[in-house]
Coordinates of C-alpha atoms in Angstrom, one line a residue:
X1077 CA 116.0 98.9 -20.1
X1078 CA 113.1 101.3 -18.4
X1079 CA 110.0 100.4 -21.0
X1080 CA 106.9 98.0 -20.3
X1081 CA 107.6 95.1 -22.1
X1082 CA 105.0 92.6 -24.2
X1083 CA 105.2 89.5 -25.3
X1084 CA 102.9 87.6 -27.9
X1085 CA 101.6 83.8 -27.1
X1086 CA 101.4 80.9 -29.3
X1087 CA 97.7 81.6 -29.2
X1088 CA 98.4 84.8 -30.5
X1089 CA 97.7 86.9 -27.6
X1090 CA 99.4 89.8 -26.1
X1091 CA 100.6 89.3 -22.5
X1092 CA 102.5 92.0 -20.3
X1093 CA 105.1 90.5 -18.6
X1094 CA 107.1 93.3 -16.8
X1095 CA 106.1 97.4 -15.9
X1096 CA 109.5 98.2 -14.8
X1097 CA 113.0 96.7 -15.2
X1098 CA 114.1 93.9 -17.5
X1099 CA 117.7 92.8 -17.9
X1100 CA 118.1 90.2 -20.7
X1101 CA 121.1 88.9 -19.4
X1102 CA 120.0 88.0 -15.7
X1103 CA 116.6 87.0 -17.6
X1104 CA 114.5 89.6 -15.3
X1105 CA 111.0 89.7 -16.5
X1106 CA 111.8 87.8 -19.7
X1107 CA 110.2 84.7 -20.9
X1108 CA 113.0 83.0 -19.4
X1109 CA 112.5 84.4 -15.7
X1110 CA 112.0 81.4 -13.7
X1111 CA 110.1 83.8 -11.2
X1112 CA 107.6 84.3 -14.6
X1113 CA 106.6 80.2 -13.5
X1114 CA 105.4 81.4 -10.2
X1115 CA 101.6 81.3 -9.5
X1116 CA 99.5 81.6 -6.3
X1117 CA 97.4 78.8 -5.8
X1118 CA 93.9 78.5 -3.0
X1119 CA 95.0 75.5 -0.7
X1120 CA 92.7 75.3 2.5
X1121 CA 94.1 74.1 5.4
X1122 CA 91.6 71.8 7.0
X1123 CA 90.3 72.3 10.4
X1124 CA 92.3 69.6 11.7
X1125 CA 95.7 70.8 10.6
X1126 CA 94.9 74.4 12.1
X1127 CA 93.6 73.1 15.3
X1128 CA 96.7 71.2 15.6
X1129 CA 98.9 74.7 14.8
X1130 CA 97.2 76.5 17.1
X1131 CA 97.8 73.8 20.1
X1132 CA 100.8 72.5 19.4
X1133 CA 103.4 76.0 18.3
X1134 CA 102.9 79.1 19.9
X1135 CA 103.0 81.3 17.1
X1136 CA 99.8 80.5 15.9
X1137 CA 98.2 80.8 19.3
X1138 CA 99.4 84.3 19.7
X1139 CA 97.9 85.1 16.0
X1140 CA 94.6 83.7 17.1
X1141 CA 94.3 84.9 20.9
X1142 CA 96.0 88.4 21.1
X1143 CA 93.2 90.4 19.1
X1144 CA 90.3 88.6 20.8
X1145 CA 92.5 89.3 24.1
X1146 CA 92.7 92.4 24.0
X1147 CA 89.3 93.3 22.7
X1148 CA 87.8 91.5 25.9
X1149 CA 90.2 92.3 28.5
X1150 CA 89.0 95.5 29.2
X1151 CA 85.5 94.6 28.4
X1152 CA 83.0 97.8 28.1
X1153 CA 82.0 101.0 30.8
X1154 CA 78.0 102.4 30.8
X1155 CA 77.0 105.8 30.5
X1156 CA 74.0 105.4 33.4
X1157 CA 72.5 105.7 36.9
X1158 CA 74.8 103.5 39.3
X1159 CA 72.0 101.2 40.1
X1160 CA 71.2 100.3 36.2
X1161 CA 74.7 99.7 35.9
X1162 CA 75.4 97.4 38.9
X1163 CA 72.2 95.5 36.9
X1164 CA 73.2 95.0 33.5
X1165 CA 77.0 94.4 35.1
X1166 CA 75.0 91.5 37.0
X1167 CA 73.3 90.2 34.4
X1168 CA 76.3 90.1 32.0
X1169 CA 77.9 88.3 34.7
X1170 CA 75.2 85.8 35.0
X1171 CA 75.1 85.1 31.5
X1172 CA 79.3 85.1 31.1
X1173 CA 78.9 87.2 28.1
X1174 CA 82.4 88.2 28.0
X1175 CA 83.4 85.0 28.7
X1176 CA 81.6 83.7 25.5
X1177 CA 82.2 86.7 23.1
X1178 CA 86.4 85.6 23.5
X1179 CA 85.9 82.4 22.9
X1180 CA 83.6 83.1 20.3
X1181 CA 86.2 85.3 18.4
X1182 CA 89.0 82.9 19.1
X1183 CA 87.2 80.2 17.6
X1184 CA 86.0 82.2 14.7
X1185 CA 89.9 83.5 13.9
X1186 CA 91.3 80.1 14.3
X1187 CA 88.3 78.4 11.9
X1188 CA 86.6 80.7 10.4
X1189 CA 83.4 81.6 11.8
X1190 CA 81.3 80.8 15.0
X1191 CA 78.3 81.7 16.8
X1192 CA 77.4 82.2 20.3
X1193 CA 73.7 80.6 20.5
X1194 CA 71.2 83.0 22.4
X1195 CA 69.5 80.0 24.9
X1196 CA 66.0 81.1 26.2
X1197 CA 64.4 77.9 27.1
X1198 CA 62.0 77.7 24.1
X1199 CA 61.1 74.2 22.5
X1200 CA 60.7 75.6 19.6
X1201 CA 64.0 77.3 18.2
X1202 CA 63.4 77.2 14.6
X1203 CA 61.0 80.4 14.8
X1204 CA 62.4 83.8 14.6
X1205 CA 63.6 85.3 18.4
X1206 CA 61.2 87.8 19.8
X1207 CA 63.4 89.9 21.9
X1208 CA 59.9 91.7 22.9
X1209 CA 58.8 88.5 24.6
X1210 CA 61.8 88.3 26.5
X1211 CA 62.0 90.0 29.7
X1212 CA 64.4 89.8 32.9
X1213 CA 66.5 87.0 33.1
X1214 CA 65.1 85.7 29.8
X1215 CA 68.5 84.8 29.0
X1216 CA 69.5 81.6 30.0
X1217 CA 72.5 80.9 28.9
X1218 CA 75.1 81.5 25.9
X1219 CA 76.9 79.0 23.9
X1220 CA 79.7 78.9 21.9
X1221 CA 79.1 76.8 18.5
X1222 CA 82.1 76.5 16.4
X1223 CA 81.9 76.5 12.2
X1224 CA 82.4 72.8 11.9
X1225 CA 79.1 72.1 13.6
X1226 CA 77.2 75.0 12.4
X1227 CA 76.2 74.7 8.5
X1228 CA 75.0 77.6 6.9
X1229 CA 71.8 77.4 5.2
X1230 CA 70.2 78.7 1.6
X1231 CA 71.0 82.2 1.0
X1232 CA 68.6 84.5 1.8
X1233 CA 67.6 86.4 -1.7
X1234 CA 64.7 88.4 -0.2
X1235 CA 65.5 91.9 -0.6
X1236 CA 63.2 93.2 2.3
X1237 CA 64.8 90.7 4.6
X1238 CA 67.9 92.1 6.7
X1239 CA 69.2 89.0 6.4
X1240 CA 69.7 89.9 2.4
X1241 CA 72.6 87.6 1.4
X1242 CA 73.6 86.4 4.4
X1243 CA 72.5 82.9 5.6
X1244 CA 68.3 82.2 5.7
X1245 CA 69.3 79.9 8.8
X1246 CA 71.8 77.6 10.0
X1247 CA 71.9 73.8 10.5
X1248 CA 73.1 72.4 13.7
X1249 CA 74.2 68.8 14.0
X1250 CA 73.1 66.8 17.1
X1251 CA 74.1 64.2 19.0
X1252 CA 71.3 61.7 17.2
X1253 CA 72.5 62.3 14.2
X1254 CA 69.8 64.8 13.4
X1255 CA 69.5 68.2 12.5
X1256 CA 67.9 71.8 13.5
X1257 CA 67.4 74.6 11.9
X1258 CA 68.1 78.0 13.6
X1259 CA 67.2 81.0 12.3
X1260 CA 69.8 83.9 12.9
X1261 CA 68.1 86.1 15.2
X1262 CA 69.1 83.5 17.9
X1263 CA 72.9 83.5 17.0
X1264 CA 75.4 86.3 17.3
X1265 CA 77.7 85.2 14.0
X1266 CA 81.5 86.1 13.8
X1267 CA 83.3 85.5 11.1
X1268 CA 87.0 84.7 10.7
X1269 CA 89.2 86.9 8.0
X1270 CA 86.6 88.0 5.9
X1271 CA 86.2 87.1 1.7
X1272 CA 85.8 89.8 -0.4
X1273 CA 82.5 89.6 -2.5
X1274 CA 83.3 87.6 -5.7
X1275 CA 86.3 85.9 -4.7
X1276 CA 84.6 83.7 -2.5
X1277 CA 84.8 79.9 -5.0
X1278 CA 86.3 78.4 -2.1
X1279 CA 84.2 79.4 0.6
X1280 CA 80.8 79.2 -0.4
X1281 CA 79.6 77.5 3.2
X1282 CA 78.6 81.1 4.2
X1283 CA 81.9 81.7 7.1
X1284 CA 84.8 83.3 6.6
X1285 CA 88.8 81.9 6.4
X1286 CA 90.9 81.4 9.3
X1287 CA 93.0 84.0 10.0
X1288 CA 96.1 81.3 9.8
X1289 CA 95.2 80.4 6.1
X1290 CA 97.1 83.0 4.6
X1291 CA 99.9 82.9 7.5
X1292 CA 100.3 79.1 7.6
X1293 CA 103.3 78.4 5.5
X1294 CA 105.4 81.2 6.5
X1295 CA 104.5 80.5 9.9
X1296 CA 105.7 76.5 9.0
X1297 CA 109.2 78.3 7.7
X1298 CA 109.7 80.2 10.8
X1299 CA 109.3 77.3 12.8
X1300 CA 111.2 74.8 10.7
X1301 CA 114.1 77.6 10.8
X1302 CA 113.6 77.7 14.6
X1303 CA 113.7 74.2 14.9
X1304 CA 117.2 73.2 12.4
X1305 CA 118.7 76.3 14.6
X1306 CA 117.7 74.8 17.9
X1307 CA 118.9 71.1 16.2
X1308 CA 122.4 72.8 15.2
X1309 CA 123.2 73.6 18.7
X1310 CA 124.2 70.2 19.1
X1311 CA 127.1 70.2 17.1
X1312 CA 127.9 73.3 18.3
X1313 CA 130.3 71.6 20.8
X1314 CA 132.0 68.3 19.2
X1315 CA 134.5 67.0 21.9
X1316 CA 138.0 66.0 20.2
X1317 CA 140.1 62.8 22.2
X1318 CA 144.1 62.8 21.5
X1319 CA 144.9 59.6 23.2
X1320 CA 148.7 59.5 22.5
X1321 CA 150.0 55.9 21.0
X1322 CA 146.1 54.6 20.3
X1323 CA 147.3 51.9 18.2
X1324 CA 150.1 50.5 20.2
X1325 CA 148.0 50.4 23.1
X1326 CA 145.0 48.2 20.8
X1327 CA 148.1 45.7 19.9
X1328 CA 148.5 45.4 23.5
X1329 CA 146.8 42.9 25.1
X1330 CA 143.9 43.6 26.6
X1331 CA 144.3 47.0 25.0
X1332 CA 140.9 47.4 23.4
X1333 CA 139.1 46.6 26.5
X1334 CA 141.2 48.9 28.1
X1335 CA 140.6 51.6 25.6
X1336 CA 136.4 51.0 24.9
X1337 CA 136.5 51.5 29.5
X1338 CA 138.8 54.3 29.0
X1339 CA 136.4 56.0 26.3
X1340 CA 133.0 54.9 28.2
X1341 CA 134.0 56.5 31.5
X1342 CA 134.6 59.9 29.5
X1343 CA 131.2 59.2 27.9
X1344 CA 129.7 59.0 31.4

């Protein structure tokens, strides 16, 4: 039967359950469907479960390192005079900026978001960076801050502001137990697999989701398919022992001694 099909509630409403086939007697895309009962569900994985995929099976690690890989390997060419390159080559270098931008990515895809903190040796980092101020070897150093130690802050809802909607600044946790704020000029912010604009309930912390959240279980059913395979090779080979007159030899005496040696020495 080719026809949408429509199905009223006790409520009273009308529901569409099917745009294509229906067959009543294998109870496709009737009310007796037992694939009608399936729903999708959010579950987050927490940080600790993915950090344990990601070490532990390799699967996951490939997920999380190949794109970062391969958009770092080869790392970028300039378009100027030899001597300008051999400088900014130097300073990147100096700084390990590609260094940092991989493990940046590969800590945003694996959790979700990440920074890499711009270090210039202020005391005060809660003001706004002025790149004008800084000048050759202003840089000090780069540095990787994961999600789980980087809060994002109150929305930004100034519409002048370029950070409109994004994050107004971001709390770190130290050491002491205290906090500081640092406003987003001095962060370079990746995000993990990003959430589309209204569908974000479960993610309102101002990062994205891992990249494993949505690949997690069938990742868990590859592996637990891997492993019963790998489990079954043991009974692949099941050795078979034809001892000829077994039970006159145990009413022997001395038989079952004999036997239980014969038996251990094939063990061995």
């Amino acid at each position: 039967m080719q026809k949408p099909h429509y199905r009223r509630t006790a409520d009273g409403r009308t529901v569409f359950i099917g745009d294509g086939l229906q067959n009543a007697l294998a109870n496709i895309n009737t009310p007796r469907d037992k694939a009608s009962g399936s729903v999708y569900r959010f579950i987050r994985h927490s940080d600790a479960e993915l950090a344990a995929a990601y070490r532990s099976a390799w699967l996951p690690r490939k997920i999380v390192d190949i794109p970062a890989q391969d958009a770092t390997r080869r790392w970028r060419s300039w378009n100027a005079d030899k001597a300008e390159i051999s400088a900014i080559e130097a300073e990147e270098a100096r700084i390990g900026l590609q260094r940092a931008v991989k493990d940046c990515m590969v800590s945003a895809r694996l959790l979700g978001g990440a920074a890499i903190y711009i270090g210039t040796g202020e005391s005060n980092v809660s003001k706004p960076l002025n790149v004008d101020r800084i000048g050759s070897g202003g840089v000090r150093h780069l540095t990787v801050i994961p999600r789980t130690i980087l809060t994002a802050g109150d929305i930004d809802t100034d519409p002048e502001s370029p950070w409109f909607g994004k994050p107004a600044f971001y709390k770190l946790a130290k050491g002491t137990g205290q906090q500081v704020e640092i406003p987003p000029s001095r962060l370079a912010i990746m995000h993990g697999a990003p959430i589309p604009v209204g569908a974000d309930a479960f993610a309102s912390d101002g990062w994205g989701d891992s990249v494993l959240q949505c690949a997690i279980q069938a990742i868990k059913q590859a592996d637990g398919v891997s492993a019963s395979a790998a489990s079954l090779m043991f009974e692949a080979n099941v050795d078979v022992l034809h001892l000829p007159r077994l039970m006159a030899m145990l009413d022997e005496p001395g038989g079952e001694i004999a036997v239980t040696r014969y038996l251990s020495i094939l063990a061995t």
